[in-house]
Amino acid sequence: MPTSSYAELCSLKREAATLASVAHLLGWDQETYMPSGGTAGRAEMSAAMAGLIHERETSKRLGELIAACASDKAVQTDDAAAANVREMRRDYDRATKLPKDLVTELANVGARSQDAWKDARKKSDFKAFQPWLEKMVALTRKKAECYGVPAGGELYDALLDEYEPDARAAEIEAVFNPLRDRLSGLVAELLDNGTPPDTASRKVHVPEAAQHAFGLKVIEQMGFDLTRGRLDTTTHPFCEGLAPGDTRLTTRYDENYFMAALYGIMHEAGHGLYEQGLPKQDAAGEPSSIYGTPLSEARSLGIHESQSRGWENFVGRGRAFWDWAKPVADGFFGSAFAKFSPDQVYRASNLVERSFIRVEADEATYNLHVMLRFGIERAMISGDLAIKDVPGEWNERFERMLGVKVPDDAQGCLQDVHWSFGLIGYFPTYTLGNLYAAQFFEAIREEAPDLDARIAKGDMSPVLDWTRKHIHSLGRRFTAAEICERATGKPLGPDPLMRHLEGKLRPIYGV
Ligand code: ZN
């Protein structure tokens, strides 16, 4: 298979990935241990790295090698190599389509717009943010126009493509619309006719050190390899697949609400297991021969999120998990927690609320928050919705969906950072992740019908083994839709998620 062009191509990608690792390490350090005085210096370091990486990603030599490999029979008859070159070409085309001055303008205006957003959110003053959002939407539209509208699609798809390659807004809408109605109906059924679970066990005071120790125990049980990863503290939790053999998880602690950190840690560890399962290392622990190429990279944000939400909600908020986890937690949390039964903690972990803030939303309402943003950002990009009308549109849609009035814009359209720096087309990947997770877990259960009995004993290997085989090891070889079809035998649909939520929440609420 490997011709000399293909080998040179892979080695160029590996060099670029190594530079990216250095940049990731700078970013991770900035979010965890860097003293605040280091901000300006770090910005220069990061910008220097970004420049170097961009040069590599858009180099003429890279383009020549991709073209040579794309027409090389030896590559084209090797399925893995052909997929690798297809994905490299896609990355190269995107990287070279944006003019440099647009990239700089997006970064500069984005940074100032984000500052303006912070201030506007604090004062709940949309008017102050409106001119910035207008600028950012205009620049983002320009960016989308540079990428070009994909065949049979719309301008928004060009943005979506960055986070969820090959997805189309119209196809997402076809899944989201029926899901929205069924979710709104379920939430109304639970909250209007049901009895909420007792939440006393959620409120037990647990010192940070005990939460951290328990969190480590849980992620080890999930299969996260702590000799190839770490868990640290930050303000905005994230996971970084920093380099081969080095995956960093972060979290934050609230001593009066341990579930925030616990489920945050499980969420990030789900991302981390994906990163550890990608073929970045060989058996001896050396960077693999495909490290840095698309075959060693995560498929999409939606697939990434399916791994994190899968562990967080389908394992962590499941009844079987607490059979194993409760006695373990008692050893760390002490007598105030020990008096609750596994069933009480399980029920408390599944409280449903009509709340305004997406990042604090429960499993049933979360996707409604996402769909609201998807509809609004798509209309902003198409031009159907003027920016000045965003708050009104937001509040009207919110009330229709959840039946409550948004009190102010800070708890409405100003709550998320994404739009302030041009992250448009990103939101739907959160719900795609939940949909994929539900569908994947039905397939896992089919293969391991005794899954609950095994999780109750602390054996989570059926989940890890299945995801390693059907998702992690494949990198970007297949599209997300192909991964889903190959692994579950069906295209992505809303039914598995609804079955999961109805099957779990109706008994808890007694409806
Ligand atoms: Zn996530």
Short mmCIF file of C-alpha atoms and ligand atoms in Angstrom, two decimals:
data_model
loop_
_atom_site.label_atom_id
_atom_site.label_comp_id
_atom_site.label_asym_id
_atom_site.label_seq_id
_atom_site.Cartn_x
_atom_site.Cartn_y
_atom_site.Cartn_z
CA MET A 1 0.00 0.00 0.00
CA PRO A 2 2.09 2.96 1.19
CA THR A 3 3.70 4.69 -1.71
CA SER A 4 6.41 7.20 -0.93
CA SER A 5 3.92 10.09 -1.36
CA TYR A 6 1.53 8.54 1.15
CA ALA A 7 4.34 7.96 3.65
CA GLU A 8 5.53 11.56 3.28
CA LEU A 9 1.94 12.79 3.64
CA CYS A 10 1.49 10.87 6.90
CA SER A 11 4.75 12.16 8.27
CA LEU A 12 3.77 15.79 7.50
CA LYS A 13 0.44 15.26 9.28
CA ARG A 14 2.25 13.77 12.24
CA GLU A 15 4.52 16.82 12.51
CA ALA A 16 1.49 19.11 12.44
CA ALA A 17 -0.22 16.99 15.11
CA THR A 18 2.86 17.21 17.30
CA LEU A 19 2.80 21.00 17.05
CA ALA A 20 -0.92 20.89 17.89
CA SER A 21 -0.09 18.82 21.00
CA VAL A 22 2.22 21.59 22.19
CA ALA A 23 -0.58 24.12 21.64
CA HIS A 24 -3.03 21.91 23.56
CA LEU A 25 -0.62 21.66 26.46
CA LEU A 26 -0.39 25.47 26.57
CA GLY A 27 -4.20 25.67 26.56
CA TRP A 28 -4.65 23.02 29.24
CA ASP A 29 -2.09 24.69 31.49
CA GLN A 30 -3.79 28.07 31.01
CA GLU A 31 -7.11 26.61 32.19
CA THR A 32 -5.66 24.75 35.20
CA TYR A 33 -2.41 25.96 36.77
CA MET A 34 -1.19 29.13 35.02
CA PRO A 35 -1.11 32.17 37.34
CA SER A 36 -3.39 34.98 36.12
CA GLY A 37 -0.33 37.19 35.50
CA GLY A 38 0.66 34.87 32.66
CA THR A 39 -2.31 35.73 30.44
CA ALA A 40 -0.66 38.18 28.02
CA GLY A 41 2.49 36.11 27.64
CA ARG A 42 0.44 32.96 27.08
CA ALA A 43 -1.62 34.70 24.40
CA GLU A 44 1.60 35.38 22.45
CA MET A 45 2.76 31.79 22.85
CA SER A 46 -0.59 30.44 21.70
CA ALA A 47 -0.78 32.80 18.73
CA ALA A 48 2.76 31.79 17.66
CA MET A 49 1.77 28.12 17.79
CA ALA A 50 -1.49 28.76 15.91
CA GLY A 51 0.49 30.49 13.15
CA LEU A 52 2.95 27.60 12.84
CA ILE A 53 0.16 25.02 12.75
CA HIS A 54 -1.84 26.97 10.17
CA GLU A 55 1.27 27.20 7.94
CA ARG A 56 1.68 23.42 8.09
CA GLU A 57 -1.98 22.72 7.47
CA THR A 58 -2.10 24.90 4.36
CA SER A 59 1.39 24.24 2.95
CA LYS A 60 1.76 23.80 -0.79
CA ARG A 61 3.65 20.53 -0.34
CA LEU A 62 0.73 19.08 1.65
CA GLY A 63 -1.66 19.99 -1.17
CA GLU A 64 0.59 18.39 -3.79
CA LEU A 65 0.91 15.16 -1.82
CA ILE A 66 -2.84 14.92 -1.22
CA ALA A 67 -3.47 15.39 -4.95
CA ALA A 68 -0.84 12.78 -5.82
CA CYS A 69 -2.29 10.23 -3.37
CA ALA A 70 -5.88 10.89 -4.44
CA SER A 71 -5.03 9.71 -7.96
CA ASP A 72 -2.68 6.92 -6.87
CA LYS A 73 -4.07 3.43 -7.54
CA ALA A 74 -2.11 1.87 -4.68
CA VAL A 75 -3.78 4.26 -2.24
CA GLN A 76 -7.23 4.08 -3.81
CA THR A 77 -7.34 0.26 -3.62
CA ASP A 78 -6.49 0.34 0.09
CA ASP A 79 -9.75 1.24 1.91
CA ALA A 80 -8.11 2.66 5.03
CA ALA A 81 -5.55 4.74 3.13
CA ALA A 82 -8.21 5.99 0.70
CA ALA A 83 -10.44 7.10 3.59
CA ASN A 84 -7.47 8.77 5.23
CA VAL A 85 -6.63 10.76 2.08
CA ARG A 86 -10.32 11.68 1.56
CA GLU A 87 -10.43 13.19 5.07
CA MET A 88 -7.06 14.95 4.65
CA ARG A 89 -8.30 16.52 1.45
CA ARG A 90 -11.42 17.75 3.18
CA ASP A 91 -9.37 19.35 5.98
CA TYR A 92 -6.97 20.90 3.49
CA ASP A 93 -9.77 22.33 1.35
CA ARG A 94 -11.43 23.91 4.36
CA ALA A 95 -8.18 25.31 5.72
CA THR A 96 -7.21 26.88 2.40
CA LYS A 97 -10.63 28.29 1.54
CA LEU A 98 -10.60 31.05 4.17
CA PRO A 99 -8.66 34.21 3.31
CA LYS A 100 -6.18 35.14 6.01
CA ASP A 101 -7.71 38.57 6.68
CA LEU A 102 -11.10 36.99 7.39
CA VAL A 103 -9.51 34.57 9.88
CA THR A 104 -7.76 37.45 11.65
CA GLU A 105 -10.90 39.60 11.67
CA LEU A 106 -12.99 36.75 13.10
CA ALA A 107 -10.41 36.25 15.87
CA ASN A 108 -10.11 39.96 16.69
CA VAL A 109 -13.79 40.89 16.57
CA GLY A 110 -14.63 37.60 18.28
CA ALA A 111 -12.39 38.38 21.26
CA ARG A 112 -13.91 41.85 21.72
CA SER A 113 -17.42 40.57 21.11
CA GLN A 114 -16.93 37.94 23.80
CA ASP A 115 -15.92 40.68 26.24
CA ALA A 116 -19.01 42.68 25.32
CA TRP A 117 -21.15 39.57 25.80
CA LYS A 118 -19.76 38.97 29.32
CA ASP A 119 -20.69 42.48 30.32
CA ALA A 120 -24.10 42.37 28.62
CA ARG A 121 -24.97 39.08 30.28
CA LYS A 122 -24.04 40.43 33.69
CA LYS A 123 -26.41 43.37 33.17
CA SER A 124 -28.93 41.32 31.19
CA ASP A 125 -28.68 44.00 28.50
CA PHE A 126 -29.22 42.56 25.01
CA LYS A 127 -29.15 46.02 23.39
CA ALA A 128 -25.49 46.40 24.42
CA PHE A 129 -24.59 43.09 22.79
CA GLN A 130 -26.75 43.46 19.67
CA PRO A 131 -24.22 45.35 17.47
CA TRP A 132 -21.55 42.74 18.30
CA LEU A 133 -23.81 39.85 17.48
CA GLU A 134 -24.71 41.57 14.22
CA LYS A 135 -21.00 41.83 13.37
CA MET A 136 -20.27 38.23 14.33
CA VAL A 137 -23.21 36.83 12.36
CA ALA A 138 -22.16 38.86 9.30
CA LEU A 139 -18.56 37.58 9.58
CA THR A 140 -19.71 34.02 10.15
CA ARG A 141 -21.94 34.23 7.06
CA LYS A 142 -18.90 35.41 5.12
CA LYS A 143 -16.99 32.42 6.42
CA ALA A 144 -19.80 30.09 5.35
CA GLU A 145 -19.82 31.68 1.89
CA CYS A 146 -16.06 30.99 1.57
CA TYR A 147 -16.64 27.33 2.39
CA GLY A 148 -19.54 27.25 -0.06
CA VAL A 149 -23.03 25.76 0.23
CA PRO A 150 -22.80 21.94 0.06
CA ALA A 151 -24.75 20.27 -2.77
CA GLY A 152 -28.47 20.29 -2.02
CA GLY A 153 -27.94 22.19 1.22
CA GLU A 154 -28.14 25.69 2.69
CA LEU A 155 -25.59 28.22 3.92
CA TYR A 156 -25.91 27.02 7.54
CA ASP A 157 -24.71 23.56 6.44
CA ALA A 158 -21.31 25.00 5.56
CA LEU A 159 -20.91 25.95 9.24
CA LEU A 160 -22.40 22.73 10.58
CA ASP A 161 -19.90 20.85 8.45
CA GLU A 162 -17.05 22.09 10.63
CA TYR A 163 -18.38 20.29 13.71
CA GLU A 164 -20.51 17.50 12.24
CA PRO A 165 -19.09 16.69 8.80
CA ASP A 166 -21.68 15.75 6.17
CA ALA A 167 -24.66 16.59 8.40
CA ARG A 168 -27.42 18.73 6.86
CA ALA A 169 -29.73 21.09 8.72
CA ALA A 170 -32.81 19.80 6.91
CA GLU A 171 -32.04 16.22 7.95
CA ILE A 172 -31.40 17.27 11.53
CA GLU A 173 -34.67 19.18 11.56
CA ALA A 174 -36.52 16.08 10.37
CA VAL A 175 -35.27 14.23 13.46
CA PHE A 176 -35.55 17.19 15.87
CA ASN A 177 -39.12 18.27 15.11
CA PRO A 178 -40.92 15.09 16.15
CA LEU A 179 -38.51 14.74 19.07
CA ARG A 180 -39.36 18.24 20.32
CA ASP A 181 -43.09 17.55 20.46
CA ARG A 182 -42.62 14.22 22.20
CA LEU A 183 -40.18 15.69 24.74
CA SER A 184 -42.46 18.66 25.51
CA GLY A 185 -45.29 16.17 26.02
CA LEU A 186 -43.21 13.97 28.32
CA VAL A 187 -42.05 16.91 30.43
CA ALA A 188 -45.65 18.13 30.83
CA GLU A 189 -46.83 14.62 31.70
CA LEU A 190 -44.14 14.19 34.38
CA LEU A 191 -44.36 17.64 35.95
CA ASP A 192 -48.12 18.16 35.75
CA ASN A 193 -49.26 14.68 36.77
CA GLY A 194 -46.29 13.03 38.48
CA THR A 195 -44.61 13.17 41.87
CA PRO A 196 -41.00 14.42 41.89
CA PRO A 197 -38.40 12.23 43.61
CA ASP A 198 -37.06 13.07 47.06
CA THR A 199 -33.86 15.05 46.49
CA ALA A 200 -32.36 15.08 50.01
CA SER A 201 -29.48 12.80 48.96
CA ARG A 202 -28.37 15.37 46.35
CA LYS A 203 -27.82 17.99 49.02
CA VAL A 204 -25.48 16.14 51.39
CA HIS A 205 -22.32 18.15 52.10
CA VAL A 206 -19.27 16.34 50.67
CA PRO A 207 -15.75 17.83 50.97
CA GLU A 208 -13.92 18.41 47.71
CA ALA A 209 -11.17 15.87 48.50
CA ALA A 210 -13.74 13.10 49.05
CA GLN A 211 -15.51 13.96 45.78
CA HIS A 212 -12.20 13.89 43.92
CA ALA A 213 -11.19 10.50 45.38
CA PHE A 214 -14.60 9.01 44.55
CA GLY A 215 -14.47 10.48 41.03
CA LEU A 216 -11.12 8.80 40.40
CA LYS A 217 -12.53 5.48 41.61
CA VAL A 218 -15.51 5.80 39.22
CA ILE A 219 -13.47 6.62 36.13
CA GLU A 220 -11.04 3.78 36.82
CA GLN A 221 -14.02 1.47 37.00
CA MET A 222 -15.19 2.85 33.63
CA GLY A 223 -11.83 1.80 32.19
CA PHE A 224 -10.12 5.20 32.04
CA ASP A 225 -6.36 4.54 32.21
CA LEU A 226 -4.86 6.88 34.80
CA THR A 227 -1.32 6.02 33.69
CA ARG A 228 -2.30 7.68 30.38
CA GLY A 229 -4.42 10.49 31.76
CA ARG A 230 -5.11 12.87 34.67
CA LEU A 231 -7.98 14.61 36.43
CA ASP A 232 -7.53 18.26 37.47
CA THR A 233 -9.64 21.22 38.58
CA THR A 234 -10.79 24.14 36.43
CA THR A 235 -13.65 26.66 36.12
CA HIS A 236 -15.08 25.45 32.78
CA PRO A 237 -14.61 21.65 32.66
CA PHE A 238 -13.32 20.01 29.48
CA CYS A 239 -11.37 16.99 28.21
CA GLU A 240 -8.24 17.32 26.13
CA GLY A 241 -6.76 14.41 24.16
CA LEU A 242 -3.45 16.12 24.51
CA ALA A 243 -1.03 13.64 22.91
CA PRO A 244 -0.60 9.89 22.44
CA GLY A 245 -0.78 8.40 25.92
CA ASP A 246 -1.84 11.67 27.56
CA THR A 247 -5.52 12.55 27.99
CA ARG A 248 -6.46 15.30 30.46
CA LEU A 249 -9.81 15.55 32.23
CA THR A 250 -10.92 18.55 34.25
CA THR A 251 -13.81 19.25 36.60
CA ARG A 252 -15.04 21.65 39.28
CA TYR A 253 -16.46 20.92 42.72
CA ASP A 254 -19.48 22.18 44.66
CA GLU A 255 -19.35 20.83 48.22
CA ASN A 256 -23.14 21.15 48.56
CA TYR A 257 -23.99 19.38 45.31
CA PHE A 258 -21.66 16.46 44.65
CA MET A 259 -23.63 15.28 41.61
CA ALA A 260 -22.37 18.25 39.57
CA ALA A 261 -18.77 17.03 39.84
CA LEU A 262 -19.61 13.32 39.70
CA TYR A 263 -21.59 13.56 36.46
CA GLY A 264 -19.18 16.15 35.10
CA ILE A 265 -16.29 13.75 35.71
CA MET A 266 -18.15 10.82 34.14
CA HIS A 267 -19.01 13.05 31.17
CA GLU A 268 -15.43 14.16 30.59
CA ALA A 269 -14.13 10.62 31.17
CA GLY A 270 -16.51 9.45 28.42
CA HIS A 271 -14.78 11.91 26.10
CA GLY A 272 -11.46 10.74 27.55
CA LEU A 273 -12.15 7.05 26.88
CA TYR A 274 -12.79 7.94 23.23
CA GLU A 275 -9.47 9.80 23.09
CA GLN A 276 -7.64 6.89 24.78
CA GLY A 277 -9.27 4.42 22.39
CA LEU A 278 -8.30 6.22 19.19
CA PRO A 279 -5.35 4.47 17.48
CA LYS A 280 -2.78 7.12 18.39
CA GLN A 281 -0.38 4.65 20.04
CA ASP A 282 1.04 1.26 19.05
CA ALA A 283 1.26 -1.74 21.39
CA ALA A 284 4.64 -0.59 22.72
CA GLY A 285 3.20 2.81 23.66
CA GLU A 286 4.98 4.66 20.84
CA PRO A 287 3.00 7.08 18.63
CA SER A 288 1.38 4.84 15.99
CA SER A 289 2.20 4.93 12.28
CA ILE A 290 -1.12 6.74 11.63
CA TYR A 291 -0.82 9.19 14.54
CA GLY A 292 -1.72 12.68 13.38
CA THR A 293 -3.75 11.46 10.40
CA PRO A 294 -7.59 11.42 10.33
CA LEU A 295 -7.65 7.67 11.05
CA SER A 296 -6.34 8.49 14.54
CA GLU A 297 -8.79 11.34 15.15
CA ALA A 298 -12.31 11.58 16.59
CA ARG A 299 -15.08 11.44 13.98
CA SER A 300 -17.22 14.43 14.93
CA LEU A 301 -18.47 16.43 17.87
CA GLY A 302 -21.78 14.54 17.81
CA ILE A 303 -20.02 11.18 18.06
CA HIS A 304 -17.71 12.58 20.76
CA GLU A 305 -20.71 13.79 22.74
CA SER A 306 -22.39 10.40 22.38
CA GLN A 307 -19.52 8.91 24.37
CA SER A 308 -19.67 11.48 27.17
CA ARG A 309 -23.46 11.58 27.45
CA GLY A 310 -23.58 7.80 27.19
CA TRP A 311 -21.46 7.30 30.30
CA GLU A 312 -23.00 10.21 32.17
CA ASN A 313 -26.67 9.44 31.55
CA PHE A 314 -27.05 5.87 30.33
CA VAL A 315 -24.60 4.43 32.86
CA GLY A 316 -24.25 7.05 35.63
CA ARG A 317 -27.93 7.99 35.95
CA GLY A 318 -29.00 4.34 35.74
CA ARG A 319 -30.37 2.23 38.58
CA ALA A 320 -27.67 -0.48 38.25
CA PHE A 321 -24.83 2.04 38.55
CA TRP A 322 -25.96 3.08 42.03
CA ASP A 323 -26.05 -0.54 43.23
CA TRP A 324 -22.31 -0.59 42.66
CA ALA A 325 -21.52 3.07 43.34
CA LYS A 326 -23.52 3.68 46.52
CA PRO A 327 -21.47 1.48 48.91
CA VAL A 328 -18.28 2.77 47.27
CA ALA A 329 -19.41 6.39 47.74
CA ASP A 330 -20.32 5.68 51.39
CA GLY A 331 -16.65 4.91 52.02
CA PHE A 332 -15.73 8.42 50.86
CA PHE A 333 -18.80 10.51 51.73
CA GLY A 334 -19.44 9.34 55.32
CA SER A 335 -22.53 8.70 57.46
CA ALA A 336 -24.75 11.58 56.28
CA PHE A 337 -24.83 9.99 52.83
CA ALA A 338 -24.79 6.36 54.01
CA LYS A 339 -28.37 6.61 55.31
CA PHE A 340 -29.81 6.84 51.76
CA SER A 341 -30.54 3.73 49.69
CA PRO A 342 -29.12 3.22 46.17
CA ASP A 343 -32.67 3.61 44.87
CA GLN A 344 -33.14 7.00 46.56
CA VAL A 345 -29.90 8.32 45.08
CA TYR A 346 -30.82 6.95 41.65
CA ARG A 347 -34.19 8.71 41.75
CA ALA A 348 -32.68 11.95 43.00
CA SER A 349 -30.19 11.90 40.13
CA ASN A 350 -33.10 11.96 37.67
CA LEU A 351 -34.96 15.05 38.85
CA VAL A 352 -36.69 16.89 35.98
CA GLU A 353 -37.21 20.67 36.16
CA ARG A 354 -38.49 23.48 33.95
CA SER A 355 -35.31 25.53 34.23
CA PHE A 356 -33.89 28.30 32.07
CA ILE A 357 -30.20 27.46 31.88
CA ARG A 358 -29.10 24.82 29.37
CA VAL A 359 -25.92 23.69 31.14
CA GLU A 360 -27.90 22.93 34.31
CA ALA A 361 -30.75 21.18 32.52
CA ASP A 362 -31.77 17.57 33.21
CA GLU A 363 -31.87 14.78 30.65
CA ALA A 364 -35.51 15.32 29.63
CA THR A 365 -35.42 19.08 29.07
CA TYR A 366 -31.81 19.42 27.85
CA ASN A 367 -32.53 18.70 24.21
CA LEU A 368 -35.36 21.25 24.15
CA HIS A 369 -32.82 23.92 25.06
CA VAL A 370 -30.57 22.76 22.22
CA MET A 371 -33.35 22.66 19.61
CA LEU A 372 -34.34 26.21 20.50
CA ARG A 373 -30.80 27.41 19.71
CA PHE A 374 -30.61 25.36 16.52
CA GLY A 375 -33.79 26.97 15.17
CA ILE A 376 -32.69 30.48 16.08
CA GLU A 377 -29.13 30.29 14.77
CA ARG A 378 -30.28 28.72 11.52
CA ALA A 379 -32.73 31.61 11.03
CA MET A 380 -29.99 34.15 11.86
CA ILE A 381 -27.74 32.69 9.17
CA SER A 382 -30.47 32.43 6.53
CA GLY A 383 -31.44 36.04 7.26
CA ASP A 384 -35.02 35.11 8.22
CA LEU A 385 -34.47 36.43 11.73
CA ALA A 386 -33.13 39.94 12.34
CA ILE A 387 -30.68 40.09 15.25
CA LYS A 388 -32.79 42.71 17.06
CA ASP A 389 -35.64 40.20 17.15
CA VAL A 390 -33.60 37.39 18.74
CA PRO A 391 -34.76 37.96 22.37
CA GLY A 392 -38.45 38.08 21.43
CA GLU A 393 -38.17 34.99 19.25
CA TRP A 394 -36.21 33.16 21.96
CA ASN A 395 -38.74 33.92 24.69
CA GLU A 396 -41.73 33.02 22.57
CA ARG A 397 -40.25 29.68 21.50
CA PHE A 398 -39.16 28.92 25.07
CA GLU A 399 -42.62 29.47 26.49
CA ARG A 400 -44.18 27.34 23.76
CA MET A 401 -41.76 24.50 24.55
CA LEU A 402 -41.61 24.48 28.33
CA GLY A 403 -44.65 26.51 29.31
CA VAL A 404 -42.78 29.08 31.41
CA LYS A 405 -41.89 32.73 30.78
CA VAL A 406 -38.21 33.69 30.48
CA PRO A 407 -37.66 36.34 33.20
CA ASP A 408 -34.76 38.19 31.52
CA ASP A 409 -32.23 37.87 28.69
CA ALA A 410 -29.42 36.76 31.03
CA GLN A 411 -31.49 33.64 31.61
CA GLY A 412 -32.55 33.66 27.97
CA CYS A 413 -30.67 34.41 24.77
CA LEU A 414 -27.60 35.85 26.54
CA GLN A 415 -26.75 32.75 28.60
CA ASP A 416 -24.35 30.93 26.23
CA VAL A 417 -20.91 32.10 25.14
CA HIS A 418 -21.00 30.34 21.72
CA TRP A 419 -22.49 32.99 19.40
CA SER A 420 -20.37 35.78 20.86
CA PHE A 421 -17.28 34.43 19.13
CA GLY A 422 -18.91 32.95 16.06
CA LEU A 423 -19.51 29.38 17.20
CA ILE A 424 -22.61 28.86 15.06
CA GLY A 425 -23.56 25.37 13.87
CA TYR A 426 -22.18 23.79 17.04
CA PHE A 427 -25.30 23.48 19.23
CA PRO A 428 -27.07 20.66 17.33
CA THR A 429 -24.09 18.35 18.00
CA TYR A 430 -25.14 18.21 21.68
CA THR A 431 -28.50 16.66 20.84
CA LEU A 432 -27.04 14.51 18.07
CA GLY A 433 -24.76 13.14 20.79
CA ASN A 434 -27.73 12.21 22.97
CA LEU A 435 -29.52 10.58 20.05
CA TYR A 436 -26.44 8.58 19.05
CA ALA A 437 -25.86 7.57 22.69
CA ALA A 438 -29.42 6.20 23.01
CA GLN A 439 -29.11 4.24 19.80
CA PHE A 440 -25.67 2.89 20.71
CA PHE A 441 -26.85 1.78 24.15
CA GLU A 442 -29.74 -0.18 22.65
CA ALA A 443 -27.18 -2.02 20.52
CA ILE A 444 -24.91 -2.57 23.55
CA ARG A 445 -27.83 -4.07 25.48
CA GLU A 446 -28.65 -6.36 22.59
CA GLU A 447 -25.11 -7.69 22.66
CA ALA A 448 -24.96 -7.82 26.48
CA PRO A 449 -28.49 -8.53 27.78
CA ASP A 450 -27.02 -8.86 31.30
CA LEU A 451 -25.57 -5.33 31.14
CA ASP A 452 -27.39 -4.07 34.25
CA ALA A 453 -26.42 -7.08 36.35
CA ARG A 454 -22.81 -6.55 35.36
CA ILE A 455 -22.80 -2.80 35.99
CA ALA A 456 -24.36 -3.46 39.41
CA LYS A 457 -21.24 -5.50 40.22
CA GLY A 458 -18.95 -2.80 38.85
CA ASP A 459 -18.24 -4.53 35.53
CA MET A 460 -18.61 -1.85 32.86
CA SER A 461 -16.57 -3.67 30.24
CA PRO A 462 -19.49 -4.38 27.84
CA VAL A 463 -19.84 -0.63 27.25
CA LEU A 464 -16.14 -0.03 26.78
CA ASP A 465 -15.58 -3.10 24.60
CA TRP A 466 -18.49 -2.23 22.30
CA THR A 467 -17.51 1.41 21.87
CA ARG A 468 -13.85 0.52 21.33
CA LYS A 469 -14.78 -1.89 18.54
CA HIS A 470 -17.54 0.05 16.77
CA ILE A 471 -16.39 3.65 17.29
CA HIS A 472 -13.03 4.40 18.92
CA SER A 473 -10.75 2.21 16.82
CA LEU A 474 -12.19 3.56 13.54
CA GLY A 475 -11.12 7.18 13.85
CA ARG A 476 -12.52 9.13 10.89
CA ARG A 477 -12.57 6.16 8.53
CA PHE A 478 -16.39 6.31 8.16
CA THR A 479 -18.87 9.20 8.33
CA ALA A 480 -20.93 9.58 11.50
CA ALA A 481 -24.02 8.32 9.66
CA GLU A 482 -22.08 5.28 8.46
CA ILE A 483 -20.75 4.56 11.95
CA CYS A 484 -24.33 4.61 13.24
CA GLU A 485 -25.70 2.36 10.49
CA ARG A 486 -22.83 -0.11 10.69
CA ALA A 487 -22.95 -0.34 14.48
CA THR A 488 -26.72 -0.36 15.04
CA GLY A 489 -28.15 -1.45 11.68
CA LYS A 490 -30.33 1.69 11.48
CA PRO A 491 -30.05 5.35 10.57
CA LEU A 492 -30.20 7.85 13.43
CA GLY A 493 -33.74 8.37 14.75
CA PRO A 494 -35.60 9.79 17.77
CA ASP A 495 -37.17 6.54 19.05
CA PRO A 496 -34.30 5.08 21.13
CA LEU A 497 -33.89 8.33 23.10
CA MET A 498 -37.64 8.57 23.75
CA ARG A 499 -37.79 4.91 24.82
CA HIS A 500 -34.89 5.55 27.21
CA LEU A 501 -36.41 8.68 28.77
CA GLU A 502 -39.99 7.39 29.02
CA GLY A 503 -38.82 4.01 30.31
CA LYS A 504 -36.78 5.62 33.07
CA LEU A 505 -38.68 8.74 34.06
CA ARG A 506 -42.33 7.60 34.03
CA PRO A 507 -41.77 5.01 36.81
CA ILE A 508 -39.74 7.53 38.85
CA TYR A 509 -42.54 10.09 38.59
CA GLY A 510 -45.29 7.47 38.97
CA VAL A 511 -47.12 8.29 35.75
ZN ZN B 1 -19.16 17.01 26.23
#
